[in-house]
Amino acid sequence: MSASAVLAAAGGNTPSIPAPHVEYGQLSPMLVVFGAAVAGVLVEAFVPRRLRRWTQVSLSLVALVGAFVAVVVLAAQGHGAPRIDLLAMESVALDGPALFLQGVILLVAVVTVLTYAERRLEPKAGGEPADVFAAQAAATPGGEQERAAVRAGFTTTEVFPLTMFAVGGMLLFPAANDLLTMFVALEVFSLPLYLLCALARRRRLLSQEAAVKYFLLGAFASAFFLFGTALLYGYAGSVKLVDIADIVSGKTMTTAAQLSSTRSDVLLLTGLAMLAVGLLFKVGAVPFHSWTPDVYQGAPTPVTGFMASATKVAAFGAFLRLFYVAFPGLRLDWRPVLWGVAILTMVVGAVLAVTQQDVKRLLAYSSIAHAGFILTGVIAVNKQGLSSVLFYLAAYSFVTLGAFAVVTLVRDSKGEATHLSSWAGLGRRSPLVAAVFALFLLAFAGIPLTSGFTGKFAVFQAAAAGGATPLVIVGVLSSAVAAFFYIRVIVLMFFSDPKPGGPTVAIPSAFTATAIGVGVLVTLGLGLLPQYFLDLASKASLFAY
């Protein structure tokens, strides 16, 4: 019997499968970015090599700006606050934190693409300007194929669609309303980052080593996250965050099949612990931080800035949603653990940063310490804590991008001069560049009139209001230790004699200059006039339940 005859015989007795309802308008920021990523792959396949770079830069910038405009339009229409929506069969939440963090990620991505487009800093290759990425990524480092690609002036323009895929995953990660969607988003933005870390033009082996370390440890973290998802599904019978919260709180009656699994909290607590491992790895918290300094040092510096800022924003957004939406009823169980993690992260990050002699590794340990500071706001478990974390993430992202953009300017014959001894006397050689880097370091240290001070004050105030005063004391002491190595670098730049024949400060194009300028403006703006942005973060601090 044919298939049509079988269907005809079944008639109306066959239950129909409901078609999924997708709200394309509300999902437009992510759809625009993913669409541009797919278009970027097609550009690599069909556009001539000489035209690819400008095509990719233009496509990426237009898509990111368009996606940001879509976020602003959604916010202006009342989505997120006061209106909260669950989209794509309730797998994606459109609420205040999601829109706020998506806006930050998109702005960070715009600045990142500008740093990718820089071609004035590296020596010309084959008579053509060169960027920081390998001429041919698939070539063996130091081999004849790589040398031929350099002589031909090839450029690895695949970095742009890879970055767009990563940005799309980052937009979805903090908005995911169920664990499977969150896992898919985690993999979508992680896999391109593994590749991007291996594409440095200089120090190819160090770059590839960083990528392998990041990939292997990231795979383990993803496995923990997925196993935790399976255990929580076994406990609650659902992967939706709200359903898990209802089962934990007892608002939803368990079925007979669930009764045996919910009688004990073993699956629940073990699953939560495994999810926390996956997310703490992404934010670079102790004891899951070991990949951070090596990867930050080995990856191309623009990619390092992108990872250090956008990844932390997306990961903390998912962290907040997981603990504030799915597990508020278990705060007595997870808060003490996060206390310990936050204290270790702040102390280890600050103390080990003092011993570093490489600028990129110093900034890596600085990012670890800042992850601990942000965790103090998460531990507050109140609206003030949520809004302070949102503000801190926005402030920290642009300071980090600006700092790594400055690092690309200090160069010697081997490329970027990242050893601290090379920065001695930089204030005399290039006062403007040294002053800008000093501003970023002061913001990291939390000096008043910078965005770093406002962010730290907000998270510490929220933690104190949430009953975590001892944690605030540890945070203040860690900030004092951190201030020591930041100020040490400033003293080295302005009060040391420059070495004869030392590194030079390259003059950037408008791309890198714009990236640094945006970092300076945001650092000063959020430090001098923070109230509007604090209010904006406060209005956005309402999750979809």
Coordinates of C-alpha atoms in Angstrom, one line a residue:
M1 CA 0.0 0.0 0.0
S2 CA 1.3 3.4 -0.9
A3 CA 2.1 6.1 1.7
S4 CA -0.8 8.2 0.4
A5 CA -3.2 5.3 0.8
V6 CA -2.0 4.7 4.3
L7 CA -2.6 8.4 5.2
A8 CA -6.0 8.3 3.5
A9 CA -7.0 5.2 5.5
A10 CA -5.9 6.7 8.7
G11 CA -8.1 9.7 8.0
G12 CA -8.8 12.0 10.9
N13 CA -7.6 9.5 13.5
T14 CA -3.9 10.5 13.1
P15 CA -2.9 13.2 15.5
S16 CA -1.4 16.2 13.8
I17 CA 2.0 17.5 14.8
P18 CA 1.7 21.2 15.7
A19 CA 3.9 23.5 13.7
P20 CA 6.3 25.5 16.0
H21 CA 5.5 29.1 16.3
V22 CA 8.6 31.3 15.9
E23 CA 8.5 35.0 16.7
Y24 CA 10.9 36.3 14.1
G25 CA 10.6 39.9 15.0
Q26 CA 11.5 39.5 18.6
L27 CA 14.4 37.1 17.6
S28 CA 15.7 39.5 14.9
P29 CA 18.9 40.5 16.7
M30 CA 20.1 36.9 16.7
L31 CA 18.7 36.1 13.3
V32 CA 20.5 39.1 11.7
V33 CA 23.9 38.0 13.2
F34 CA 23.5 34.3 12.2
G35 CA 22.3 35.4 8.8
A36 CA 25.4 37.5 8.4
A37 CA 27.6 34.6 9.6
V38 CA 26.1 32.3 6.9
A39 CA 26.5 35.0 4.3
G40 CA 30.1 35.4 5.4
V41 CA 30.7 31.7 4.6
L42 CA 29.3 32.2 1.2
V43 CA 31.5 35.2 0.7
E44 CA 34.5 33.0 1.4
A45 CA 33.3 30.5 -1.2
F46 CA 32.3 32.9 -4.1
V47 CA 33.9 36.3 -3.7
P48 CA 37.4 36.8 -5.2
R49 CA 40.2 36.9 -2.7
R50 CA 41.1 40.5 -3.3
L51 CA 37.6 41.6 -2.4
R52 CA 36.9 39.4 0.5
R53 CA 38.4 41.4 3.3
W54 CA 36.4 44.6 2.8
T55 CA 33.3 42.6 2.0
Q56 CA 33.6 40.7 5.3
V57 CA 34.3 43.9 7.3
S58 CA 31.4 45.7 5.8
L59 CA 29.0 42.8 6.1
S60 CA 30.0 42.2 9.8
L61 CA 29.7 45.9 10.8
V62 CA 26.4 46.4 9.0
A63 CA 24.9 43.2 10.6
L64 CA 26.1 44.1 14.1
V65 CA 24.9 47.6 13.9
G66 CA 21.6 46.4 12.5
A67 CA 21.2 43.8 15.3
F68 CA 22.0 46.5 17.9
V69 CA 19.3 48.8 16.4
A70 CA 16.9 45.8 16.6
V71 CA 17.7 45.5 20.3
V72 CA 17.1 49.2 20.9
V73 CA 13.8 49.0 18.9
L74 CA 12.6 46.0 21.0
A75 CA 13.5 47.8 24.2
A76 CA 11.7 51.0 23.0
Q77 CA 8.6 48.9 22.3
G78 CA 8.5 47.8 25.9
H79 CA 9.9 44.3 25.4
G80 CA 12.0 43.2 28.3
A81 CA 10.6 45.7 30.7
P82 CA 7.7 45.9 31.4
R83 CA 6.7 43.3 28.8
I84 CA 8.4 39.9 29.1
D85 CA 8.0 37.3 26.4
L86 CA 9.0 33.6 26.0
L87 CA 9.9 32.9 22.4
A88 CA 10.4 30.0 20.1
M89 CA 8.3 27.5 22.0
E90 CA 9.4 29.0 25.3
S91 CA 13.0 28.1 24.7
V92 CA 14.2 31.7 24.6
A93 CA 13.4 34.5 27.0
L94 CA 13.0 38.1 26.0
D95 CA 13.4 40.0 29.2
G96 CA 15.4 42.9 30.6
P97 CA 18.7 41.1 31.3
A98 CA 18.7 39.4 27.9
L99 CA 18.2 42.6 26.0
F100 CA 20.7 44.5 28.1
L101 CA 23.4 41.9 27.7
Q102 CA 22.7 41.4 24.0
G103 CA 23.2 45.1 23.5
V104 CA 26.5 45.0 25.4
I105 CA 27.7 42.0 23.4
L106 CA 26.8 43.6 20.1
L107 CA 28.7 46.8 20.9
V108 CA 31.7 44.8 22.0
A109 CA 31.5 42.9 18.8
V110 CA 31.5 46.1 16.7
V111 CA 34.7 47.3 18.5
T112 CA 36.2 43.8 18.0
V113 CA 35.6 43.9 14.3
L114 CA 37.4 47.2 14.1
T115 CA 40.5 45.7 15.8
Y116 CA 40.3 42.8 13.4
A117 CA 40.4 45.2 10.4
E118 CA 43.6 46.9 11.5
R119 CA 46.4 46.4 8.9
R120 CA 48.9 49.2 9.7
L121 CA 50.7 47.6 12.6
E122 CA 52.2 44.5 11.0
P123 CA 55.0 44.7 8.3
K124 CA 53.8 44.3 4.8
A125 CA 53.5 40.8 3.4
G126 CA 54.1 40.3 -0.3
G127 CA 53.9 44.1 -0.7
E128 CA 50.4 44.1 0.8
P129 CA 49.3 45.3 4.2
A130 CA 48.9 42.5 6.7
D131 CA 46.8 41.9 9.8
V132 CA 47.5 39.9 13.0
F133 CA 46.0 36.7 11.6
A134 CA 47.9 33.9 9.9
A135 CA 48.3 34.2 6.1
Q136 CA 47.0 30.7 5.7
A137 CA 45.6 29.0 8.8
A138 CA 45.9 25.4 7.5
A139 CA 49.6 25.7 6.6
T140 CA 52.3 24.2 8.9
P141 CA 53.9 26.9 11.0
G142 CA 57.3 27.8 9.4
G143 CA 56.7 25.6 6.4
E144 CA 57.1 26.5 2.7
Q145 CA 53.3 26.7 2.2
E146 CA 53.1 29.3 4.9
R147 CA 56.0 31.3 3.5
A148 CA 54.4 31.2 0.1
A149 CA 51.1 32.4 1.5
V150 CA 52.9 35.3 3.2
R151 CA 54.7 36.3 0.0
A152 CA 51.5 36.2 -1.9
G153 CA 49.9 38.6 0.7
F154 CA 47.1 36.2 1.7
T155 CA 44.7 37.1 4.5
T156 CA 42.6 34.8 6.7
T157 CA 39.2 36.5 6.2
E158 CA 37.4 33.5 7.7
V159 CA 37.9 35.2 11.1
F160 CA 34.9 37.4 10.4
P161 CA 32.2 34.7 9.9
L162 CA 33.7 32.7 12.8
T163 CA 33.3 35.8 15.0
M164 CA 29.8 36.3 13.8
F165 CA 28.8 32.7 14.7
A166 CA 30.4 33.2 18.1
V167 CA 28.5 36.5 18.6
G168 CA 25.3 34.7 17.7
G169 CA 25.9 32.0 20.2
M170 CA 26.7 34.7 22.8
L171 CA 23.4 36.5 22.1
L172 CA 21.5 33.2 22.7
F173 CA 23.4 32.0 25.7
P174 CA 22.1 34.5 28.3
A175 CA 18.6 34.4 26.8
A176 CA 18.2 30.6 26.8
N177 CA 15.2 29.5 28.8
D178 CA 16.0 25.8 28.9
L179 CA 19.1 23.8 29.4
L180 CA 19.3 22.3 26.0
T181 CA 19.1 25.6 24.3
M182 CA 21.7 26.9 26.7
F183 CA 24.0 24.0 25.8
V184 CA 23.6 24.6 22.1
A185 CA 24.4 28.2 22.5
L186 CA 27.5 27.3 24.6
E187 CA 28.8 25.1 21.8
V188 CA 27.9 27.6 19.0
F189 CA 30.1 30.3 20.5
S190 CA 32.8 28.1 21.9
L191 CA 33.8 26.2 18.8
P192 CA 34.6 29.4 16.7
L193 CA 36.7 30.7 19.6
Y194 CA 38.8 27.5 19.7
L195 CA 39.6 28.2 16.0
L196 CA 40.2 31.9 16.4
C197 CA 42.8 31.3 19.2
A198 CA 45.0 29.3 16.7
L199 CA 45.2 32.0 14.0
A200 CA 48.0 34.3 15.2
R201 CA 50.4 35.5 12.5
R202 CA 53.3 35.7 14.9
R203 CA 54.2 32.9 17.4
R204 CA 52.1 30.4 15.5
L205 CA 53.1 27.4 17.7
L206 CA 52.2 29.3 20.9
S207 CA 48.9 30.3 19.4
Q208 CA 48.1 26.7 18.4
E209 CA 49.1 25.4 21.8
A210 CA 46.7 27.9 23.4
A211 CA 43.9 26.7 21.1
V212 CA 44.5 23.1 21.9
K213 CA 44.5 23.8 25.7
Y214 CA 41.3 25.8 25.3
F215 CA 39.6 23.2 23.2
L216 CA 40.5 20.2 25.5
L217 CA 39.5 21.9 28.7
G218 CA 36.4 23.5 27.1
A219 CA 35.3 20.1 25.9
F220 CA 35.5 18.7 29.4
A221 CA 33.6 21.7 30.7
S222 CA 30.9 21.2 28.1
A223 CA 30.7 17.5 29.0
F224 CA 30.1 18.5 32.7
F225 CA 27.4 20.9 31.6
L226 CA 25.6 18.3 29.4
F227 CA 25.8 15.6 32.1
G228 CA 24.4 18.0 34.6
T229 CA 21.5 18.7 32.2
A230 CA 20.8 15.0 31.9
L231 CA 20.8 14.6 35.7
L232 CA 18.4 17.5 36.1
Y233 CA 16.1 16.1 33.5
G234 CA 16.1 12.9 35.4
Y235 CA 15.2 14.8 38.5
A236 CA 12.5 17.2 37.2
G237 CA 11.4 15.5 34.0
S238 CA 12.0 18.8 32.1
V239 CA 14.9 20.9 30.9
K240 CA 12.9 24.2 31.2
L241 CA 14.3 26.5 33.9
V242 CA 10.9 27.5 35.2
D243 CA 9.7 23.9 35.4
I244 CA 12.8 22.9 37.3
A245 CA 12.2 25.8 39.7
D246 CA 8.6 24.8 40.2
I247 CA 9.6 21.2 41.0
V248 CA 12.3 22.3 43.4
S249 CA 10.0 24.7 45.2
G250 CA 7.1 22.2 45.3
K251 CA 4.8 24.5 43.3
T252 CA 4.2 21.7 40.7
M253 CA 3.1 18.2 41.9
T254 CA 5.4 15.4 40.8
T255 CA 4.0 12.5 38.8
A256 CA 4.2 8.9 39.9
A257 CA 7.2 8.4 37.6
Q258 CA 9.0 11.4 39.1
L259 CA 8.2 10.6 42.7
S260 CA 11.2 8.2 43.1
S261 CA 13.7 10.7 41.5
T262 CA 12.5 13.7 43.5
R263 CA 12.4 11.8 46.8
S264 CA 16.2 12.4 47.1
D265 CA 18.2 15.5 46.2
V266 CA 21.2 13.6 44.9
L267 CA 20.3 14.1 41.2
L268 CA 19.3 17.7 41.8
L269 CA 22.5 18.8 43.7
T270 CA 24.8 16.8 41.5
G271 CA 23.3 18.2 38.3
L272 CA 23.5 21.7 39.7
A273 CA 27.1 21.2 40.6
M274 CA 28.0 20.0 37.1
L275 CA 26.2 22.9 35.4
A276 CA 28.1 25.3 37.7
V277 CA 31.4 23.7 36.7
G278 CA 30.6 24.3 33.0
L279 CA 29.7 28.0 33.6
L280 CA 32.5 28.7 36.1
F281 CA 35.0 27.5 33.5
K282 CA 33.6 30.0 31.0
V283 CA 33.9 32.9 33.4
G284 CA 37.4 31.9 34.4
A285 CA 36.7 31.4 38.1
V286 CA 39.1 29.5 40.4
P287 CA 39.6 26.5 40.4
F288 CA 38.6 26.3 36.7
H289 CA 40.9 29.2 35.6
S290 CA 44.0 27.4 34.5
W291 CA 43.4 27.9 30.8
T292 CA 43.0 31.6 31.1
P293 CA 46.6 32.9 31.2
D294 CA 47.9 30.5 28.5
V295 CA 45.0 31.2 26.1
Y296 CA 45.1 34.9 26.6
Q297 CA 48.8 35.0 26.0
G298 CA 48.8 32.7 22.9
A299 CA 45.7 34.0 21.1
P300 CA 45.8 36.9 18.7
T301 CA 45.4 40.0 20.8
P302 CA 42.2 41.2 19.2
V303 CA 40.7 37.7 19.8
T304 CA 42.0 37.9 23.4
G305 CA 40.1 41.1 24.0
F306 CA 37.0 39.7 22.4
M307 CA 37.1 36.6 24.6
A308 CA 38.0 38.5 27.8
S309 CA 35.0 40.8 27.3
A310 CA 32.1 39.2 25.3
T311 CA 32.6 35.7 26.6
K312 CA 32.5 36.9 30.2
V313 CA 29.3 38.9 29.5
A314 CA 27.5 36.0 27.9
A315 CA 28.7 33.4 30.5
F316 CA 27.7 35.6 33.5
G317 CA 24.3 36.3 31.8
A318 CA 23.7 32.5 31.6
F319 CA 25.0 32.1 35.2
L320 CA 22.6 34.7 36.5
R321 CA 19.6 33.1 34.6
L322 CA 20.4 29.6 35.8
F323 CA 20.8 30.5 39.5
Y324 CA 18.1 33.2 39.7
V325 CA 15.4 31.5 37.6
A326 CA 15.9 27.8 38.0
F327 CA 17.5 27.5 41.5
P328 CA 16.4 30.4 43.7
G329 CA 14.9 27.8 46.1
L330 CA 18.3 26.2 46.6
R331 CA 20.1 29.4 47.5
L332 CA 21.0 28.0 50.9
D333 CA 22.9 25.2 49.2
W334 CA 24.7 27.0 46.4
R335 CA 25.4 30.4 48.1
P336 CA 28.1 28.9 50.5
V337 CA 29.8 27.2 47.6
L338 CA 29.8 30.4 45.5
W339 CA 31.2 32.2 48.6
G340 CA 34.2 29.9 48.6
V341 CA 34.6 30.2 44.8
A342 CA 34.4 34.0 44.9
I343 CA 36.9 34.3 47.7
L344 CA 39.4 31.9 45.9
T345 CA 38.9 33.7 42.6
M346 CA 39.6 37.2 44.0
V347 CA 42.6 36.2 46.1
V348 CA 44.2 33.9 43.5
G349 CA 43.7 36.3 40.7
A350 CA 45.1 39.3 42.6
V351 CA 48.1 37.5 44.2
L352 CA 49.3 35.6 41.1
A353 CA 48.9 38.8 38.9
V354 CA 51.7 40.3 41.1
T355 CA 54.2 37.8 39.9
Q356 CA 53.5 38.2 36.1
Q357 CA 56.1 39.6 33.7
D358 CA 53.9 39.5 30.6
V359 CA 51.3 42.1 30.0
K360 CA 48.8 39.7 28.5
R361 CA 49.2 37.2 31.3
L362 CA 48.8 40.0 33.8
L363 CA 45.6 41.1 32.2
A364 CA 44.5 37.4 32.3
Y365 CA 44.9 37.1 36.0
S366 CA 43.3 40.5 36.3
S367 CA 40.2 39.1 34.5
I368 CA 40.2 36.1 37.0
A369 CA 40.1 38.6 39.9
H370 CA 37.3 40.5 38.2
A371 CA 35.3 37.3 37.8
G372 CA 35.5 37.0 41.6
F373 CA 34.3 40.6 42.1
I374 CA 31.4 40.0 39.8
L375 CA 30.5 36.8 41.7
T376 CA 30.0 39.0 44.8
G377 CA 27.1 40.7 43.0
V378 CA 25.7 37.3 42.0
I379 CA 25.8 36.1 45.6
A380 CA 23.7 39.0 46.7
V381 CA 20.6 37.2 45.2
N382 CA 18.5 40.4 45.0
K383 CA 17.5 42.9 42.4
Q384 CA 20.3 45.3 43.4
G385 CA 22.8 42.5 42.9
L386 CA 21.5 41.7 39.5
S387 CA 21.5 45.3 38.3
S388 CA 25.1 45.8 39.7
V389 CA 26.4 42.7 37.8
L390 CA 24.8 44.0 34.6
F391 CA 26.5 47.4 35.0
Y392 CA 29.8 45.8 36.0
L393 CA 29.8 43.6 32.9
A394 CA 29.2 46.6 30.6
A395 CA 31.9 48.7 32.2
Y396 CA 34.5 45.9 32.4
S397 CA 34.0 44.9 28.7
F398 CA 35.0 48.2 27.2
V399 CA 37.9 48.7 29.6
T400 CA 39.2 45.3 28.6
L401 CA 38.8 45.9 24.9
G402 CA 40.6 49.2 25.1
A403 CA 43.5 47.7 27.2
F404 CA 44.1 44.9 24.7
A405 CA 43.9 47.3 21.8
V406 CA 46.7 49.4 23.4
V407 CA 48.8 46.2 23.8
T408 CA 48.8 45.8 20.0
L409 CA 50.5 49.1 19.5
V410 CA 53.7 48.4 21.5
R411 CA 55.9 46.5 19.1
D412 CA 59.4 45.3 18.4
S413 CA 61.0 43.2 15.5
K414 CA 59.2 40.1 16.8
G415 CA 55.7 41.7 16.9
E416 CA 53.9 42.8 20.0
A417 CA 56.3 43.5 22.9
T418 CA 54.3 42.1 25.8
H419 CA 57.1 41.6 28.3
L420 CA 56.8 44.2 31.1
S421 CA 60.5 45.3 30.7
S422 CA 59.7 46.5 27.2
W423 CA 57.1 48.9 28.6
A424 CA 59.7 50.8 30.7
G425 CA 59.8 54.5 29.8
L426 CA 56.8 54.2 27.5
G427 CA 55.4 57.4 29.0
R428 CA 58.4 59.3 27.6
R429 CA 58.4 57.6 24.3
S430 CA 54.6 57.9 23.7
P431 CA 52.9 59.9 26.5
L432 CA 49.4 59.6 25.0
V433 CA 49.5 55.8 24.6
A434 CA 50.9 55.4 28.1
A435 CA 48.3 57.8 29.6
V436 CA 45.5 55.8 27.9
F437 CA 46.8 52.5 29.2
A438 CA 47.2 54.0 32.6
L439 CA 43.6 55.1 32.6
F440 CA 42.5 51.5 31.8
L441 CA 44.7 50.2 34.6
L442 CA 43.2 52.7 37.0
A443 CA 39.8 51.5 36.0
F444 CA 40.7 47.9 36.6
A445 CA 42.0 49.0 40.0
G446 CA 38.7 50.7 40.8
I447 CA 40.0 54.2 41.2
P448 CA 37.2 56.8 41.6
L449 CA 36.0 58.7 38.5
T450 CA 36.4 55.6 36.4
S451 CA 33.9 53.0 35.4
G452 CA 35.7 50.4 37.4
F453 CA 35.1 52.2 40.7
T454 CA 31.4 52.5 40.0
G455 CA 31.1 48.9 39.1
K456 CA 33.0 47.6 42.2
F457 CA 31.1 50.0 44.5
A458 CA 27.8 48.7 43.0
V459 CA 28.5 45.0 43.4
F460 CA 30.0 45.4 46.9
Q461 CA 27.1 47.5 48.0
A462 CA 24.7 44.9 46.7
A463 CA 26.6 42.1 48.4
A464 CA 26.6 43.9 51.7
A465 CA 22.8 44.5 51.4
G466 CA 22.5 40.7 50.7
G467 CA 24.3 39.8 54.0
A468 CA 27.7 39.1 52.4
T469 CA 29.7 41.7 54.3
P470 CA 32.7 39.4 55.0
L471 CA 32.9 38.7 51.2
V472 CA 32.9 42.5 50.6
I473 CA 35.9 42.8 53.0
V474 CA 37.8 40.1 51.1
G475 CA 36.9 41.9 47.9
V476 CA 38.3 45.3 49.1
L477 CA 41.5 43.7 50.3
S478 CA 41.9 41.9 47.0
S479 CA 41.3 45.1 45.2
A480 CA 44.1 46.7 47.3
V481 CA 46.5 43.9 46.2
A482 CA 45.4 44.3 42.6
A483 CA 46.0 48.0 42.7
F484 CA 49.6 47.3 43.6
F485 CA 50.5 45.6 40.3
Y486 CA 48.4 48.0 38.2
I487 CA 50.2 51.0 39.8
R488 CA 53.5 49.1 39.4
V489 CA 53.0 49.1 35.6
I490 CA 52.1 52.8 35.6
V491 CA 55.3 53.6 37.6
L492 CA 57.3 51.5 35.1
M493 CA 55.9 53.4 32.2
F494 CA 56.3 56.9 33.6
F495 CA 59.2 56.8 36.0
S496 CA 61.7 54.4 34.3
D497 CA 64.2 55.2 31.6
P498 CA 63.4 53.7 28.2
K499 CA 65.9 51.1 26.9
P500 CA 68.0 52.1 23.9
G501 CA 66.7 50.3 20.9
G502 CA 63.6 49.3 22.8
P503 CA 60.1 48.8 21.3
T504 CA 58.4 51.4 19.3
V505 CA 54.8 52.5 19.5
A506 CA 53.1 52.0 16.2
I507 CA 50.6 54.6 14.8
P508 CA 47.3 52.8 14.3
S509 CA 44.8 53.3 11.6
A510 CA 41.3 54.8 12.3
F511 CA 40.1 51.3 13.2
T512 CA 42.2 50.7 16.3
A513 CA 42.1 54.4 17.2
T514 CA 38.3 54.2 17.2
A515 CA 38.4 51.1 19.4
I516 CA 40.7 52.7 21.9
G517 CA 38.6 55.9 21.8
V518 CA 35.4 54.1 22.5
G519 CA 37.1 52.4 25.5
V520 CA 38.3 55.7 26.9
L521 CA 34.8 57.3 26.4
V522 CA 33.0 54.5 28.1
T523 CA 35.5 54.3 31.0
L524 CA 35.2 58.0 31.7
G525 CA 31.5 58.2 30.9
L526 CA 30.5 55.4 33.3
G527 CA 32.8 56.8 35.9
L528 CA 31.8 60.5 35.8
L529 CA 28.1 60.2 34.8
P530 CA 27.1 56.6 35.8
Q531 CA 23.5 57.3 37.1
Y532 CA 21.7 56.9 33.8
F533 CA 23.3 53.6 33.1
L534 CA 22.8 52.4 36.6
D535 CA 19.1 53.2 36.3
L536 CA 19.1 51.4 32.9
A537 CA 20.6 48.3 34.5
S538 CA 18.1 48.5 37.3
K539 CA 15.1 48.7 34.9
A540 CA 16.5 45.7 33.1
S541 CA 17.0 43.5 36.2
L542 CA 13.8 41.4 35.8
F543 CA 14.0 37.9 34.6
A544 CA 11.2 36.0 32.9
Y545 CA 9.7 33.4 35.2

